[in-house]
Amino acid sequence: MAVAMAMASQGLMTSSWQEERKAATIERLWQQFFSDPSQWWDTRFIKRNLKYPDFKHKYGKKALWIDNRFNPPWVHARLAAMVNCQQQERGRSSDSIVRMEQLWQEFFSDPSQWWDNRFINKKSSNYPDFEHKSTHEGLWIDGWLNPPWIEGKMAIITSGQLQSDARIRSRAPDSFCNDNLSKLCQEGRLKEALHVLELMLKQNTQAPINTYVVLLKGCAKRKALAEAKQVHTLIIQSGLDSDIFLGNTLVDMYAKCGSVLNARKVFNTMPQHNVFSWTAIISAYADHGQGEEAINLFQQMQQTGIAPDKVTFVVVLKACARTAALEQGKQLHSDIIKCGIESDVVIGNTLINMYAKCDCIKHARQVFNKMSERNVVSWNAMIAGYAQNGLGKEGLGLYEQMKQAGVQPNNVTYGILLKSCASSAALNHGKQLHSDIIRSGFEPDVVVGNTLVDMYAKCGCLEDARQVFNKMIEKDVVSWSAMIAGYVQNGLGKEALALYEQMKNEGVQPNSVTYVILLTSCASIAGLEQGKQLHSDIIRSCCESDVIVGNALVDMYAKCGCIEHARKVFNEMIERDVVSWNSMIAGYAKCGCIDDALELFNNMNERNVVSWSAIIAGYAQNGLGEEALALYDQMKQEGVLPNNVTYVILLNACASIAAVKRGKQLHTDIIRSGFQQDVTVGNTLVDMYVKCGCIEHAHEVFNNMNERDVVSWSTMIAAYAQNGLGKEAMSLYEQMRQEGVQPNSVTYVILLKTCASNLALEWGRQLHLDVIRSGCKSDVSVGTTLVDMYAKCGCIEHACRVFNNMHERDVLSWNVMISGHAQQGLGREALTLLEGMQSEGMIPNAITYVSVLSACSHCGLVDEGRHLFDSMFEDYGVIPTMDHYACIVDLLGRAGCLADAEDFINRMPMQPNVVVWRTLLGAAQHHGHVEIGRHAFDCVMKVEPENDAAYVLLSNTYAAVGQDG
């Protein structure tokens, strides 16, 4: 709570500092205004809306509003004291109307002194239709202060007459083609630019080729395909479509607008091609994920005899990288050497990237080592290559070399390295990088800040992630999404949704990525109501048509058990991809509707590996492991290659049915398919072998993993712990820390349970210190396990101290605390804890009552125990189970009330099990009651004839009274 309050306070301080800074800036502007008002336009009486300023500086972009909340308190008094302001206030209405009429009269007497902005420079309704060239005063045709004769006068002088009249000109008709058209395109006013070009053509004015190029580049930048096609039509009408320069620009433009088909059509109709034409079309295919076609086009280019240039090689190398076309990449490398451009730094950087993406990190390093000139991009490419191939340590080593070589890392360098630390949970390296970032001055960079948040979150250090987030001066939607994702990844769905509300309150518009993250959170916590609220927000934000968001909605509703809502969203989706079908199949499977899932699967026109994985997961999740493995065999027969997700599902299926033989076969398939180094697959292999009882195999897989994250270590530690190898588990924990991997709450829970089961108090105390240092002490599951460990080790005072210091407690926390007191024979204290639990509004469950009844039994609190048993259903709706009945039998038996205990058993609404009768037998032995003991023994024999313990108890009962059984 204290940490949360500190973070909130820090956020408020940042916001307050920003407001103070803004207020100081506005105060300086007002001081400038009052020192010389003549330098400012008084626009109060001609302003068109509240967004328009009251005073605007004549020579700068400074503006002031009288009702701005950041104004200093003395502004209104100073304004009232200004005589000219007072005069304007008294006669503002009449004076303004008179002045407006004078301006219109000046306009009609000599329009050549006015700019006509209607067709070119009018950005919005706030911009005047006509602007005086000297005074910059403005006129609006629909202005509310206009005299009534304006409409008639404007009707006489038509738009065409104004344009053709020599007295009135738009700004720079000829030079406008290059400079002002470019300006319009940069500002995104493409329709206005097109309108001007059309006017020029209507007046039989031939626009130069560069004009079309400017417009095409503007369309490409804005991805404005509709406007681009209009420009293309004008080019054809002008007879310029055979120009090679325009043809190349058209190919490039269509590619950047996402229309590769139109780009190819232009390319095919061009009368001739040069190296730029080929490079443009190759780049079009490469940039749109069609690397193979890009490589084919390059080969065609070579066949025509046109020699590629440096840019062509760069484009084709990128295509090889995207398609992992190693052999073609090597051939290109040979061509580059023959052309003598291997020493070019851009070529070298692209070669490094290509080899790294093709998993040839040695070749990439050879290129890097041979480079005579390296820039920061070269180092980044090589570091990224190591990171992509799971060689984070080598990447960090190269980063150190980079600094020693005097090359200053940039924000990209830090982004790559932080992502590498995040993927391998290398927290210590991440913290060192954070220190370097602060020293190098990149901490305010929003991209670096976002990656820092992501790194700390993925390493399980949410407090550090939130601290970085709160310190960020500038936060974009990615910043918020990264912090929300951090909470989701660490199982804190409520905190993620709270941050989303804060995001909206601060006016930041979520995007589709944010919604997908939040929907995943709702799915993970079965937060149906929150999911429905998000669905409403998505509809309002117009993100519902996004296919990825639609898929996430289907998944959320399915995982929350609302399969009808999921199907409704699925049916209403405008666009559905294979993921949509897969999500729906997975939803049916999760809800146990395996027949519906299979029907949907069989109706799919296109099935990919995810489709197969979804239906296989459906069988596995519904306890049909053998059927899931049979589907895997069918999948392979149909030629569909499994991916890492498929293998994870299948390995879990093997683990659930202890099919170690099939698991080993899958292990062989995984090695053949190259997924053995996938960290998630590796973790699941370890888990499968552990659950099948093959600890040695699990350890072998663990040791052979190139990359191990916190899950890998936790899985292996759990394997040792579950098999009674506590020392080995602790030894592995120490090794984990030495390798710089930060344990998370799951790791600590596993280890603390090991200490509890082995009564290893010293280990437990050491772990408690580590928990405090790691910042995991606020985790409720860790706190609960600490309480349990201390209680089972006999340190009930330490257990109480941890329990009392917990910021958050759930039912399990109270149950563990009550059970600890029961084990120590502290029945009264256990009852007091139950009362405390109830007073905090926590509802006891069946386990709570087992613990309290056990405490009453050990302390002889018969009346209290019987009262609790009788009231548990009435007070909290807890239906007594066999364990509760056994506790009452034990309670009565220990107190010597054997007849009552036997009568209680006879009145049970269910058939007593062995535990109940054996409990009565144990009480009979303790009190020497042969008759009841013999009856209890006979009942045990009826249920479990081979129960050796019953024979021992009966023999002891006879011995206690001196009889021979």
Coordinates of C-alpha atoms in Angstrom, one line a residue, residues 218-426:
G218 CA 2.5 12.9 -50.7
C219 CA 0.0 10.1 -51.4
A220 CA 2.6 7.4 -50.6
K221 CA 3.4 9.1 -47.3
R222 CA -0.2 9.2 -46.3
K223 CA -1.1 5.9 -47.9
A224 CA -3.9 7.7 -49.7
L225 CA -4.6 5.1 -52.4
A226 CA -7.8 6.8 -53.7
E227 CA -6.1 10.2 -54.3
A228 CA -3.1 8.3 -55.7
K229 CA -5.3 6.7 -58.4
Q230 CA -6.7 10.1 -59.3
V231 CA -3.1 11.5 -59.8
H232 CA -2.4 8.4 -61.9
T233 CA -5.4 9.2 -64.1
L234 CA -4.3 12.8 -64.6
I235 CA -0.8 11.5 -65.6
I236 CA -2.4 9.3 -68.2
Q237 CA -4.6 12.2 -69.5
S238 CA -1.5 14.4 -69.7
G239 CA 0.2 11.8 -71.8
L240 CA 3.1 11.4 -69.3
D241 CA 2.5 7.8 -68.5
S242 CA 5.4 6.7 -70.7
D243 CA 7.9 8.7 -68.7
I244 CA 10.3 6.3 -66.9
F245 CA 10.8 8.6 -63.9
L246 CA 7.1 8.9 -63.3
G247 CA 6.6 5.2 -63.9
N248 CA 9.2 4.4 -61.2
T249 CA 7.5 6.8 -58.8
L250 CA 4.1 5.3 -59.5
V251 CA 5.5 1.8 -58.7
D252 CA 7.0 3.0 -55.5
M253 CA 3.8 4.9 -54.6
Y254 CA 1.5 1.9 -55.1
A255 CA 3.8 -0.3 -53.1
K256 CA 3.8 2.1 -50.2
C257 CA 0.0 2.4 -50.4
G258 CA -0.2 -1.4 -50.0
S259 CA -1.3 -2.2 -53.6
V260 CA 1.4 -4.5 -55.0
L261 CA -1.0 -5.6 -57.8
N262 CA -1.3 -2.0 -59.1
A263 CA 2.5 -1.6 -58.7
R264 CA 3.1 -4.7 -60.9
K265 CA 0.6 -3.5 -63.5
V266 CA 2.4 -0.1 -63.8
F267 CA 5.8 -2.0 -64.0
N268 CA 4.5 -4.3 -66.7
T269 CA 3.1 -1.5 -68.9
M270 CA 6.3 0.6 -68.7
P271 CA 8.0 0.8 -72.2
Q272 CA 11.4 0.5 -70.6
H273 CA 13.0 -0.3 -67.2
N274 CA 16.1 0.9 -65.5
V275 CA 17.8 -0.2 -62.3
F276 CA 15.4 2.0 -60.3
S277 CA 12.4 0.4 -61.9
W278 CA 13.5 -3.1 -61.0
T279 CA 14.5 -2.0 -57.5
A280 CA 11.1 -0.4 -56.9
I281 CA 9.1 -3.5 -57.9
I282 CA 11.5 -5.9 -56.0
S283 CA 11.1 -3.7 -52.9
A284 CA 7.3 -3.7 -53.3
Y285 CA 7.2 -7.5 -53.0
A286 CA 9.9 -7.7 -50.3
D287 CA 8.1 -5.1 -48.1
H288 CA 4.8 -7.0 -48.4
G289 CA 6.1 -10.4 -47.2
Q290 CA 6.5 -11.9 -50.7
G291 CA 10.2 -12.4 -50.5
E292 CA 10.3 -15.4 -52.9
E293 CA 8.8 -13.3 -55.7
A294 CA 11.2 -10.5 -54.9
I295 CA 14.1 -12.9 -55.3
N296 CA 12.6 -14.2 -58.6
L297 CA 12.3 -10.7 -59.9
F298 CA 15.9 -10.0 -59.0
Q299 CA 17.0 -13.0 -61.1
Q300 CA 14.8 -11.8 -64.0
M301 CA 16.5 -8.4 -63.7
Q302 CA 20.0 -10.0 -64.0
Q303 CA 18.8 -11.9 -67.1
T304 CA 17.9 -8.6 -68.8
G305 CA 21.5 -7.5 -68.4
I306 CA 20.7 -4.6 -66.0
A307 CA 23.3 -4.5 -63.2
P308 CA 22.0 -4.1 -59.7
D309 CA 23.2 -1.1 -57.6
K310 CA 23.8 -0.9 -53.9
V311 CA 20.1 -0.2 -53.1
T312 CA 19.0 -3.3 -55.1
F313 CA 21.4 -5.5 -53.2
V314 CA 20.1 -4.1 -49.9
V315 CA 16.5 -4.7 -50.9
V316 CA 17.1 -8.3 -52.0
L317 CA 19.2 -9.2 -49.0
K318 CA 16.3 -8.0 -46.8
A319 CA 14.0 -10.3 -48.8
C320 CA 16.4 -13.2 -48.2
A321 CA 16.4 -12.4 -44.5
R322 CA 12.6 -12.4 -44.3
T323 CA 12.3 -15.7 -46.1
A324 CA 15.4 -17.3 -44.5
A325 CA 16.7 -17.9 -48.0
L326 CA 20.3 -18.7 -47.0
E327 CA 21.6 -20.1 -50.3
Q328 CA 20.3 -17.1 -52.3
G329 CA 21.8 -14.8 -49.6
K330 CA 25.2 -16.5 -50.0
Q331 CA 25.0 -16.1 -53.8
L332 CA 24.2 -12.4 -53.3
H333 CA 27.2 -12.1 -51.0
S334 CA 29.4 -13.5 -53.8
D335 CA 27.9 -11.0 -56.3
I336 CA 28.6 -8.2 -53.9
I337 CA 32.2 -9.2 -53.6
K338 CA 32.5 -9.3 -57.4
C339 CA 31.0 -5.8 -57.7
G340 CA 33.6 -4.5 -55.2
I341 CA 31.0 -3.0 -52.8
E342 CA 31.6 -5.4 -49.8
S343 CA 33.3 -2.6 -47.9
D344 CA 30.2 -0.4 -48.1
V345 CA 28.9 0.0 -44.5
V346 CA 25.2 -0.2 -45.5
I347 CA 25.8 -3.4 -47.5
G348 CA 27.8 -4.9 -44.5
N349 CA 25.0 -4.1 -42.1
T350 CA 22.4 -5.7 -44.3
L351 CA 24.6 -8.8 -44.8
I352 CA 24.9 -9.2 -41.0
N353 CA 21.2 -8.9 -40.6
M354 CA 20.6 -11.5 -43.4
Y355 CA 22.9 -14.1 -41.9
A356 CA 21.5 -13.5 -38.4
K357 CA 17.9 -14.0 -39.6
C358 CA 19.0 -17.2 -41.4
D359 CA 20.5 -18.5 -38.1
C360 CA 24.0 -18.3 -39.4
I361 CA 25.4 -16.2 -36.6
K362 CA 29.0 -17.3 -37.4
H363 CA 28.8 -15.9 -40.9
A364 CA 27.3 -12.7 -39.6
R365 CA 30.2 -12.3 -37.2
Q366 CA 32.7 -13.0 -40.0
V367 CA 31.2 -10.1 -42.0
F368 CA 31.2 -7.9 -38.9
N369 CA 34.9 -8.6 -38.2
K370 CA 35.9 -7.9 -41.8
M371 CA 34.2 -4.5 -42.0
S372 CA 36.7 -1.7 -42.4
E373 CA 34.2 0.8 -41.3
R374 CA 31.5 0.2 -38.7
N375 CA 28.8 2.6 -37.5
V376 CA 26.3 2.3 -34.6
V377 CA 23.9 0.4 -37.0
S378 CA 26.7 -2.2 -37.6
W379 CA 27.0 -2.9 -33.9
N380 CA 23.2 -2.9 -33.4
A381 CA 22.8 -5.4 -36.3
M382 CA 25.3 -7.8 -34.7
I383 CA 24.0 -7.4 -31.2
A384 CA 20.4 -8.0 -32.6
G385 CA 21.7 -11.1 -34.4
Y386 CA 23.0 -12.6 -31.1
A387 CA 19.7 -11.6 -29.3
Q388 CA 17.6 -13.2 -32.1
N389 CA 19.5 -16.4 -31.8
G390 CA 19.2 -16.7 -28.1
L391 CA 22.8 -15.6 -27.4
G392 CA 22.0 -12.8 -25.0
K393 CA 25.3 -13.1 -23.1
E394 CA 27.3 -12.7 -26.4
G395 CA 25.2 -9.7 -27.3
L396 CA 26.0 -8.0 -23.9
G397 CA 29.7 -8.9 -24.4
L398 CA 29.6 -7.1 -27.8
Y399 CA 27.9 -4.1 -26.2
E400 CA 30.9 -3.8 -23.9
Q401 CA 33.3 -4.0 -26.8
M402 CA 31.2 -1.3 -28.6
K403 CA 31.7 1.1 -25.7
Q404 CA 35.4 0.3 -25.5
A405 CA 35.7 1.1 -29.3
G406 CA 34.3 4.5 -28.5
V407 CA 31.0 4.0 -30.4
Q408 CA 28.1 5.7 -28.6
P409 CA 25.1 3.4 -28.2
N410 CA 21.8 4.9 -29.3
N411 CA 18.2 4.2 -28.3
V412 CA 18.0 1.3 -30.8
T413 CA 21.0 -0.4 -29.1
Y414 CA 19.4 -0.1 -25.7
G415 CA 16.0 -1.3 -27.1
I416 CA 17.7 -4.5 -28.5
L417 CA 19.6 -5.2 -25.3
L418 CA 16.7 -4.6 -23.0
K419 CA 14.5 -6.9 -25.1
S420 CA 17.2 -9.6 -24.8
C421 CA 17.3 -9.2 -21.0
A422 CA 13.5 -9.4 -20.9
S423 CA 13.3 -12.6 -23.0
S424 CA 16.0 -14.3 -20.8
A425 CA 14.8 -12.7 -17.4
A426 CA 18.4 -11.4 -17.0

